XYZ file of C-alpha atoms in Angstrom:
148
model
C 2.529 -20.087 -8.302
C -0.341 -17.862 -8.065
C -2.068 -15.549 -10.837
C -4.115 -12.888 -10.918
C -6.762 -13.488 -13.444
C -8.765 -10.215 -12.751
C -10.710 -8.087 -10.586
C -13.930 -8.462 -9.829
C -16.350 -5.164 -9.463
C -19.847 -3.936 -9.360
C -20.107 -3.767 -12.655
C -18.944 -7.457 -13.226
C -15.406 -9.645 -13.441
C -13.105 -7.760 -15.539
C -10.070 -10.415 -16.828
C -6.319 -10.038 -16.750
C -4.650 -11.236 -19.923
C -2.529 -13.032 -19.835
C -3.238 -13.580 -15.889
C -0.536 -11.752 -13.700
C 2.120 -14.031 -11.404
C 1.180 -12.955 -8.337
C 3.787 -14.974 -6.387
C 5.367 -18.175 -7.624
C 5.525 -21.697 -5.900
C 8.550 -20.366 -3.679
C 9.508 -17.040 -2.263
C 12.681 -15.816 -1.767
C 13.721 -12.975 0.328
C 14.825 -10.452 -1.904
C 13.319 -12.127 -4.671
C 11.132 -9.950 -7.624
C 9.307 -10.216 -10.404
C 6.506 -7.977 -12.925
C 4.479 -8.618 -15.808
C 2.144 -6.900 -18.508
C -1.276 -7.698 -19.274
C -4.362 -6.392 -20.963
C -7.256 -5.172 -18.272
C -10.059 -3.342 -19.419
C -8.984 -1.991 -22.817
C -5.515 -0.592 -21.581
C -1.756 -2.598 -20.902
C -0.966 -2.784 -17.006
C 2.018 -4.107 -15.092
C 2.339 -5.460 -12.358
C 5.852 -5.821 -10.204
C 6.525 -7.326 -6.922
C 8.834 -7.310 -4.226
C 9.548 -9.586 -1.411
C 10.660 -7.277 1.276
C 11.000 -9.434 4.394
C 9.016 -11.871 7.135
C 7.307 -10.106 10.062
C 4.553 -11.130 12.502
C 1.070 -10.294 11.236
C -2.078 -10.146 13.854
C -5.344 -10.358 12.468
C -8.596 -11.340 13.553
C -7.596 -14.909 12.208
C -4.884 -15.499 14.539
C -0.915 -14.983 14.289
C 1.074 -15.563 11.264
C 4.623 -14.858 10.024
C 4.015 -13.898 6.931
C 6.092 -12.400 3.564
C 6.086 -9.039 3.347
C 5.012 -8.498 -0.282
C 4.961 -5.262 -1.987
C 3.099 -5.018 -5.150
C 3.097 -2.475 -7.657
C 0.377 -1.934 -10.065
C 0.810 0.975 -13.158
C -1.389 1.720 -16.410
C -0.391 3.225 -19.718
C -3.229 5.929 -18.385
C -0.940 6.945 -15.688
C -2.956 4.533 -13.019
C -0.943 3.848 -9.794
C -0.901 1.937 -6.588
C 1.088 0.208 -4.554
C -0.112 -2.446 -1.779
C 2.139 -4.546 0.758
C 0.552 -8.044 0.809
C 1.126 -10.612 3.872
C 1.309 -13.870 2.627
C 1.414 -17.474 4.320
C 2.593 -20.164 1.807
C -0.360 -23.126 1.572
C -3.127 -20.782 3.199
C -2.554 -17.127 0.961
C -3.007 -13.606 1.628
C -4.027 -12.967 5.294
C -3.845 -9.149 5.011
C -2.782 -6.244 3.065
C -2.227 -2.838 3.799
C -5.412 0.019 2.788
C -4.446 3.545 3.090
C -2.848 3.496 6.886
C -5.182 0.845 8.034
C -4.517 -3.453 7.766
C -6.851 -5.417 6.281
C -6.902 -8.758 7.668
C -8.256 -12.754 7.139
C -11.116 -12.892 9.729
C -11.119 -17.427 9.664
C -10.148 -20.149 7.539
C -10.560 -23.733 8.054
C -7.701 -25.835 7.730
C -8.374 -29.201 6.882
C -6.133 -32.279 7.660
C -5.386 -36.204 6.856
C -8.776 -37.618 7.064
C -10.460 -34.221 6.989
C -10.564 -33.117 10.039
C -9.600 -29.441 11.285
C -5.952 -28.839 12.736
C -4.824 -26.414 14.795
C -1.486 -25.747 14.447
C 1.346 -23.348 16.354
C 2.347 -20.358 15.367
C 5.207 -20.443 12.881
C 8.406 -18.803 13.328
C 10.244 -17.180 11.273
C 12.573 -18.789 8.455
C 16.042 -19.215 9.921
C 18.101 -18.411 6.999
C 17.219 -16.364 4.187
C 15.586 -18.003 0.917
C 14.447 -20.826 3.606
C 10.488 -21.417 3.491
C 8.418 -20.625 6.605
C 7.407 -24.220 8.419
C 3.487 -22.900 7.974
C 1.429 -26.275 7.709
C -2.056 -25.113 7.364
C -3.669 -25.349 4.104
C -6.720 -23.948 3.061
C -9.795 -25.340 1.716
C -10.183 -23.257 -1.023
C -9.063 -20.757 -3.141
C -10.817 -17.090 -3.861
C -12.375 -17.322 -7.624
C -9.741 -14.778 -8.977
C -6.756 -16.769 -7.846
C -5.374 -19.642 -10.108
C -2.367 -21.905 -8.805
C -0.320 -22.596 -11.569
């Protein structure tokens, strides 16, 4: 799977601990999950939702992506709550801010022998708890994400 292991902001990387499952190695419609950690001198948690598989556009292209939607509360009364769209073997390619999308501008995908691949668009999963066919995989990882 994927953890969380902190935020990074202006005033430097601030940890999670223990790091947060973001998502695990396989998704499952329905599925859900949550954890606690320690962030900045007060407990968090985190819980998450997989709500469906819908057709994303951003500048990147077309996925079909899981709809994730994650939860984040502090024992200060904190709150917010995000819906993710993630493609299994590439990663987040948007998330919803306020009523805007935020979305993956490019990735390179790299293939057998290292060379770039374009592949088609996925479809959907044709039953539920059935992974997407996405093929692309990225070439690396954003510093605050750890597969596990």
């Amino acid at each position: 799977g994927i953890y969380l292991e902190g935020v990074a902001l202006p005033k430097g990387f601030f940890p999670f601990a223990p790091p947060l499952l973001l998502y695990p190695k396989r998704l499952v419609l329905g599925a859900s999950w949550s954890g606690n950690a320690r962030f900045q001198e007060q407990r968090v948690a985190l819980a998450v939702r997989v709500e469906g598989v819908e057709g994303v556009r951003v500048p990147a292209g077309r996925f079909n992506a899981y709809r994730l939607r994650v939860a984040f509360t502090t024992e200060r009364g904190g709150a917010d709550v995000k819906l993710l769209y993630l493609v299994p073997g590439l990663g987040v390619v948007a998330f919803q801010a306020g009523e805007g999308l935020v979305g993956l501008v490019r990735f390179s995908a790299r293939g057998a022998g290292g060379r770039a691949r374009r592949e088609p668009p996925a479809s959907p999963p044709s039953s539920p708890g059935s992974p997407p066919p996405w093929a692309r995989t990225p070439r690396a990882s954003p510093p605050a994400w750890r597969a596990g």
